[in-house]
């Protein structure tokens, strides 16, 4: 699969992030050090690279589903947003939501990044919004069945 080029600088000993399978939307991101997370504890973990997200795009960092389902470890901020102007190391704020201590060895794939285009908006202050069928009905307004 041919994609858009994205410049990446690696920290010492880090490996280039990669897609696990052809056609995957997200490439896996690995921690650069061993991490031990006590129950309900969190740690900001370096992922070993900085990058140039293409202009007009954003890098969205998502938890890996298996890490959460099997170990109770996810991203503390749920989704990370990496803007195209950011040039620092990409990091992951991991949190252990399980009742057990979790050990993740260096090189563990803990999250994934999806690079997507976005539409910038010109925000306009108005007195009111147009009416819709939904209106202001929010959380749970459509039920669960």
PDB file of C-alpha atoms in Angstrom:
ATOM      1  CA  UNK A   1       0.000   0.000   0.000  1.00  0.00           C
ATOM      2  CA  UNK A   2       1.486   3.333  -1.097  1.00  0.00           C
ATOM      3  CA  UNK A   3       0.816   6.269   1.219  1.00  0.00           C
ATOM      4  CA  UNK A   4       1.797   9.823   1.875  1.00  0.00           C
ATOM      5  CA  UNK A   5       5.366  10.355   3.107  1.00  0.00           C
ATOM      6  CA  UNK A   6       5.871  11.449   6.730  1.00  0.00           C
ATOM      7  CA  UNK A   7       9.285  12.403   8.114  1.00  0.00           C
ATOM      8  CA  UNK A   8      10.206  10.627  11.363  1.00  0.00           C
ATOM      9  CA  UNK A   9      13.171  11.123  13.727  1.00  0.00           C
ATOM     10  CA  UNK A  10      13.884   8.230  16.101  1.00  0.00           C
ATOM     11  CA  UNK A  11      15.348   8.427  19.597  1.00  0.00           C
ATOM     12  CA  UNK A  12      18.334   6.184  20.370  1.00  0.00           C
ATOM     13  CA  UNK A  13      17.408   2.515  20.181  1.00  0.00           C
ATOM     14  CA  UNK A  14      13.847   3.108  18.953  1.00  0.00           C
ATOM     15  CA  UNK A  15      12.393   1.373  15.910  1.00  0.00           C
ATOM     16  CA  UNK A  16      10.358   2.945  13.146  1.00  0.00           C
ATOM     17  CA  UNK A  17       6.617   2.622  13.873  1.00  0.00           C
ATOM     18  CA  UNK A  18       4.946   0.228  11.453  1.00  0.00           C
ATOM     19  CA  UNK A  19       1.619  -1.088  10.307  1.00  0.00           C
ATOM     20  CA  UNK A  20       0.921  -4.633  11.528  1.00  0.00           C
ATOM     21  CA  UNK A  21      -1.009  -5.567   8.362  1.00  0.00           C
ATOM     22  CA  UNK A  22      -1.535  -4.185   4.875  1.00  0.00           C
ATOM     23  CA  UNK A  23      -4.645  -2.038   4.876  1.00  0.00           C
ATOM     24  CA  UNK A  24      -4.487  -1.161   8.604  1.00  0.00           C
ATOM     25  CA  UNK A  25      -5.522   2.425   9.343  1.00  0.00           C
ATOM     26  CA  UNK A  26      -3.199   2.836  12.317  1.00  0.00           C
ATOM     27  CA  UNK A  27       0.491   2.113  12.769  1.00  0.00           C
ATOM     28  CA  UNK A  28       1.605   0.641  16.087  1.00  0.00           C
ATOM     29  CA  UNK A  29       3.558   2.707  18.601  1.00  0.00           C
ATOM     30  CA  UNK A  30       5.960   1.071  21.071  1.00  0.00           C
ATOM     31  CA  UNK A  31       7.242   2.177  24.458  1.00  0.00           C
ATOM     32  CA  UNK A  32      10.986   2.799  24.736  1.00  0.00           C
ATOM     33  CA  UNK A  33      11.405   1.639  28.344  1.00  0.00           C
ATOM     34  CA  UNK A  34       9.988  -1.048  30.620  1.00  0.00           C
ATOM     35  CA  UNK A  35       6.854   0.186  32.406  1.00  0.00           C
ATOM     36  CA  UNK A  36       5.327  -1.158  35.607  1.00  0.00           C
ATOM     37  CA  UNK A  37       1.827   0.129  36.323  1.00  0.00           C
ATOM     38  CA  UNK A  38       0.217  -0.489  39.693  1.00  0.00           C
ATOM     39  CA  UNK A  39      -3.605  -0.652  39.798  1.00  0.00           C
ATOM     40  CA  UNK A  40      -5.122   2.761  38.954  1.00  0.00           C
ATOM     41  CA  UNK A  41      -1.655   4.216  38.340  1.00  0.00           C
ATOM     42  CA  UNK A  42      -0.572   6.099  35.247  1.00  0.00           C
ATOM     43  CA  UNK A  43       2.688   7.013  33.532  1.00  0.00           C
ATOM     44  CA  UNK A  44       3.613   9.155  30.553  1.00  0.00           C
ATOM     45  CA  UNK A  45       5.688   6.900  28.300  1.00  0.00           C
ATOM     46  CA  UNK A  46       7.973   7.951  25.464  1.00  0.00           C
ATOM     47  CA  UNK A  47       7.296   6.276  22.122  1.00  0.00           C
ATOM     48  CA  UNK A  48      10.725   6.873  20.623  1.00  0.00           C
ATOM     49  CA  UNK A  49       9.966   9.198  17.754  1.00  0.00           C
ATOM     50  CA  UNK A  50       9.079  12.700  16.640  1.00  0.00           C
ATOM     51  CA  UNK A  51       7.382  13.305  13.310  1.00  0.00           C
ATOM     52  CA  UNK A  52       6.128  15.842  10.806  1.00  0.00           C
ATOM     53  CA  UNK A  53       2.411  15.209  10.428  1.00  0.00           C
ATOM     54  CA  UNK A  54       1.557  16.354   6.877  1.00  0.00           C
ATOM     55  CA  UNK A  55      -0.017  19.803   6.595  1.00  0.00           C
ATOM     56  CA  UNK A  56      -3.816  19.606   6.639  1.00  0.00           C
ATOM     57  CA  UNK A  57      -3.705  16.385   8.666  1.00  0.00           C
ATOM     58  CA  UNK A  58      -3.735  15.397  12.327  1.00  0.00           C
ATOM     59  CA  UNK A  59      -2.269  12.334  14.026  1.00  0.00           C
ATOM     60  CA  UNK A  60      -4.838  10.668  16.284  1.00  0.00           C
ATOM     61  CA  UNK A  61      -3.353   8.334  18.900  1.00  0.00           C
ATOM     62  CA  UNK A  62      -5.741   5.589  20.008  1.00  0.00           C
ATOM     63  CA  UNK A  63      -5.332   2.805  22.572  1.00  0.00           C
ATOM     64  CA  UNK A  64      -4.782  -0.697  21.220  1.00  0.00           C
ATOM     65  CA  UNK A  65      -7.914  -2.723  21.876  1.00  0.00           C
ATOM     66  CA  UNK A  66      -6.109  -5.857  23.077  1.00  0.00           C
ATOM     67  CA  UNK A  67      -4.152  -3.972  25.729  1.00  0.00           C
ATOM     68  CA  UNK A  68      -7.359  -2.648  27.248  1.00  0.00           C
ATOM     69  CA  UNK A  69      -9.385  -5.835  26.842  1.00  0.00           C
ATOM     70  CA  UNK A  70      -6.741  -8.211  28.208  1.00  0.00           C
ATOM     71  CA  UNK A  71      -4.763  -6.062  30.671  1.00  0.00           C
ATOM     72  CA  UNK A  72      -6.946  -3.061  31.534  1.00  0.00           C
ATOM     73  CA  UNK A  73      -4.358  -0.606  30.202  1.00  0.00           C
ATOM     74  CA  UNK A  74      -5.505   2.277  28.025  1.00  0.00           C
ATOM     75  CA  UNK A  75      -4.685   5.923  27.287  1.00  0.00           C
ATOM     76  CA  UNK A  76      -5.500   8.296  30.138  1.00  0.00           C
ATOM     77  CA  UNK A  77      -6.617  11.001  27.700  1.00  0.00           C
ATOM     78  CA  UNK A  78      -8.595   8.467  25.590  1.00  0.00           C
ATOM     79  CA  UNK A  79      -7.388   9.920  22.256  1.00  0.00           C
ATOM     80  CA  UNK A  80      -4.217  11.920  21.705  1.00  0.00           C
ATOM     81  CA  UNK A  81      -4.120  14.715  19.144  1.00  0.00           C
ATOM     82  CA  UNK A  82      -0.784  15.331  17.407  1.00  0.00           C
ATOM     83  CA  UNK A  83      -0.962  18.553  15.399  1.00  0.00           C
ATOM     84  CA  UNK A  84       1.137  19.092  12.278  1.00  0.00           C
ATOM     85  CA  UNK A  85       3.208  21.813  13.966  1.00  0.00           C
ATOM     86  CA  UNK A  86       4.332  19.629  16.907  1.00  0.00           C
ATOM     87  CA  UNK A  87       7.948  18.439  16.668  1.00  0.00           C
ATOM     88  CA  UNK A  88       8.567  16.851  20.074  1.00  0.00           C
ATOM     89  CA  UNK A  89       8.650  13.174  20.984  1.00  0.00           C
ATOM     90  CA  UNK A  90       5.252  11.516  20.769  1.00  0.00           C
ATOM     91  CA  UNK A  91       4.297  10.147  24.200  1.00  0.00           C
ATOM     92  CA  UNK A  92       1.458   8.053  25.601  1.00  0.00           C
ATOM     93  CA  UNK A  93      -0.192   8.707  28.981  1.00  0.00           C
ATOM     94  CA  UNK A  94      -0.924   5.094  29.954  1.00  0.00           C
ATOM     95  CA  UNK A  95      -3.279   4.193  32.810  1.00  0.00           C
ATOM     96  CA  UNK A  96      -3.894   0.798  34.423  1.00  0.00           C
ATOM     97  CA  UNK A  97      -7.625   0.450  35.109  1.00  0.00           C
ATOM     98  CA  UNK A  98      -7.302  -3.144  36.320  1.00  0.00           C
ATOM     99  CA  UNK A  99      -6.938  -4.453  39.875  1.00  0.00           C
ATOM    100  CA  UNK A 100      -3.586  -6.071  39.025  1.00  0.00           C
ATOM    101  CA  UNK A 101      -0.084  -4.701  38.554  1.00  0.00           C
ATOM    102  CA  UNK A 102       0.825  -4.738  34.853  1.00  0.00           C
ATOM    103  CA  UNK A 103       4.381  -4.986  33.510  1.00  0.00           C
ATOM    104  CA  UNK A 104       4.980  -3.873  29.926  1.00  0.00           C
ATOM    105  CA  UNK A 105       8.466  -4.599  28.577  1.00  0.00           C
ATOM    106  CA  UNK A 106      10.361  -2.156  26.376  1.00  0.00           C
ATOM    107  CA  UNK A 107       9.097  -2.464  22.797  1.00  0.00           C
ATOM    108  CA  UNK A 108       5.503  -3.297  23.773  1.00  0.00           C
ATOM    109  CA  UNK A 109       2.974  -1.953  21.280  1.00  0.00           C
ATOM    110  CA  UNK A 110       0.729   0.193  23.471  1.00  0.00           C
ATOM    111  CA  UNK A 111      -1.180   2.452  21.084  1.00  0.00           C
ATOM    112  CA  UNK A 112      -1.619   3.295  17.426  1.00  0.00           C
ATOM    113  CA  UNK A 113      -1.643   6.441  15.332  1.00  0.00           C
ATOM    114  CA  UNK A 114      -4.048   7.170  12.505  1.00  0.00           C
ATOM    115  CA  UNK A 115      -3.175  10.170  10.326  1.00  0.00           C
ATOM    116  CA  UNK A 116      -6.275  11.813   8.870  1.00  0.00           C
ATOM    117  CA  UNK A 117      -7.120  15.029   7.020  1.00  0.00           C
ATOM    118  CA  UNK A 118      -9.256  17.576   8.833  1.00  0.00           C
ATOM    119  CA  UNK A 119     -11.455  20.516   7.881  1.00  0.00           C
ATOM    120  CA  UNK A 120     -10.494  23.805   9.574  1.00  0.00           C
ATOM    121  CA  UNK A 121     -13.505  25.889  10.587  1.00  0.00           C
ATOM    122  CA  UNK A 122     -13.973  29.634  10.828  1.00  0.00           C
ATOM    123  CA  UNK A 123     -15.857  29.984  14.116  1.00  0.00           C
ATOM    124  CA  UNK A 124     -18.659  32.545  13.958  1.00  0.00           C
ATOM    125  CA  UNK A 125     -20.419  33.863  17.061  1.00  0.00           C
ATOM    126  CA  UNK A 126     -24.207  33.886  16.544  1.00  0.00           C
ATOM    127  CA  UNK A 127     -27.203  34.584  18.807  1.00  0.00           C
ATOM    128  CA  UNK A 128     -28.814  31.172  18.235  1.00  0.00           C
ATOM    129  CA  UNK A 129     -28.453  27.927  16.317  1.00  0.00           C
ATOM    130  CA  UNK A 130     -30.818  26.441  13.750  1.00  0.00           C
ATOM    131  CA  UNK A 131     -33.506  24.076  15.031  1.00  0.00           C
ATOM    132  CA  UNK A 132     -33.153  20.324  14.460  1.00  0.00           C
ATOM    133  CA  UNK A 133     -35.288  17.309  15.297  1.00  0.00           C
ATOM    134  CA  UNK A 134     -32.805  16.311  18.006  1.00  0.00           C
ATOM    135  CA  UNK A 135     -32.439  19.759  19.507  1.00  0.00           C
ATOM    136  CA  UNK A 136     -30.541  19.766  22.800  1.00  0.00           C
ATOM    137  CA  UNK A 137     -31.213  16.107  23.656  1.00  0.00           C
ATOM    138  CA  UNK A 138     -27.834  14.722  24.704  1.00  0.00           C
ATOM    139  CA  UNK A 139     -26.465  11.757  26.641  1.00  0.00           C
ATOM    140  CA  UNK A 140     -28.749   8.740  26.391  1.00  0.00           C
ATOM    141  CA  UNK A 141     -31.452  10.586  24.489  1.00  0.00           C
ATOM    142  CA  UNK A 142     -31.956   7.736  22.000  1.00  0.00           C
ATOM    143  CA  UNK A 143     -32.025   4.971  24.633  1.00  0.00           C
ATOM    144  CA  UNK A 144     -30.073   1.709  24.632  1.00  0.00           C
ATOM    145  CA  UNK A 145     -32.403  -0.619  22.744  1.00  0.00           C
TER     146      UNK A 145
END
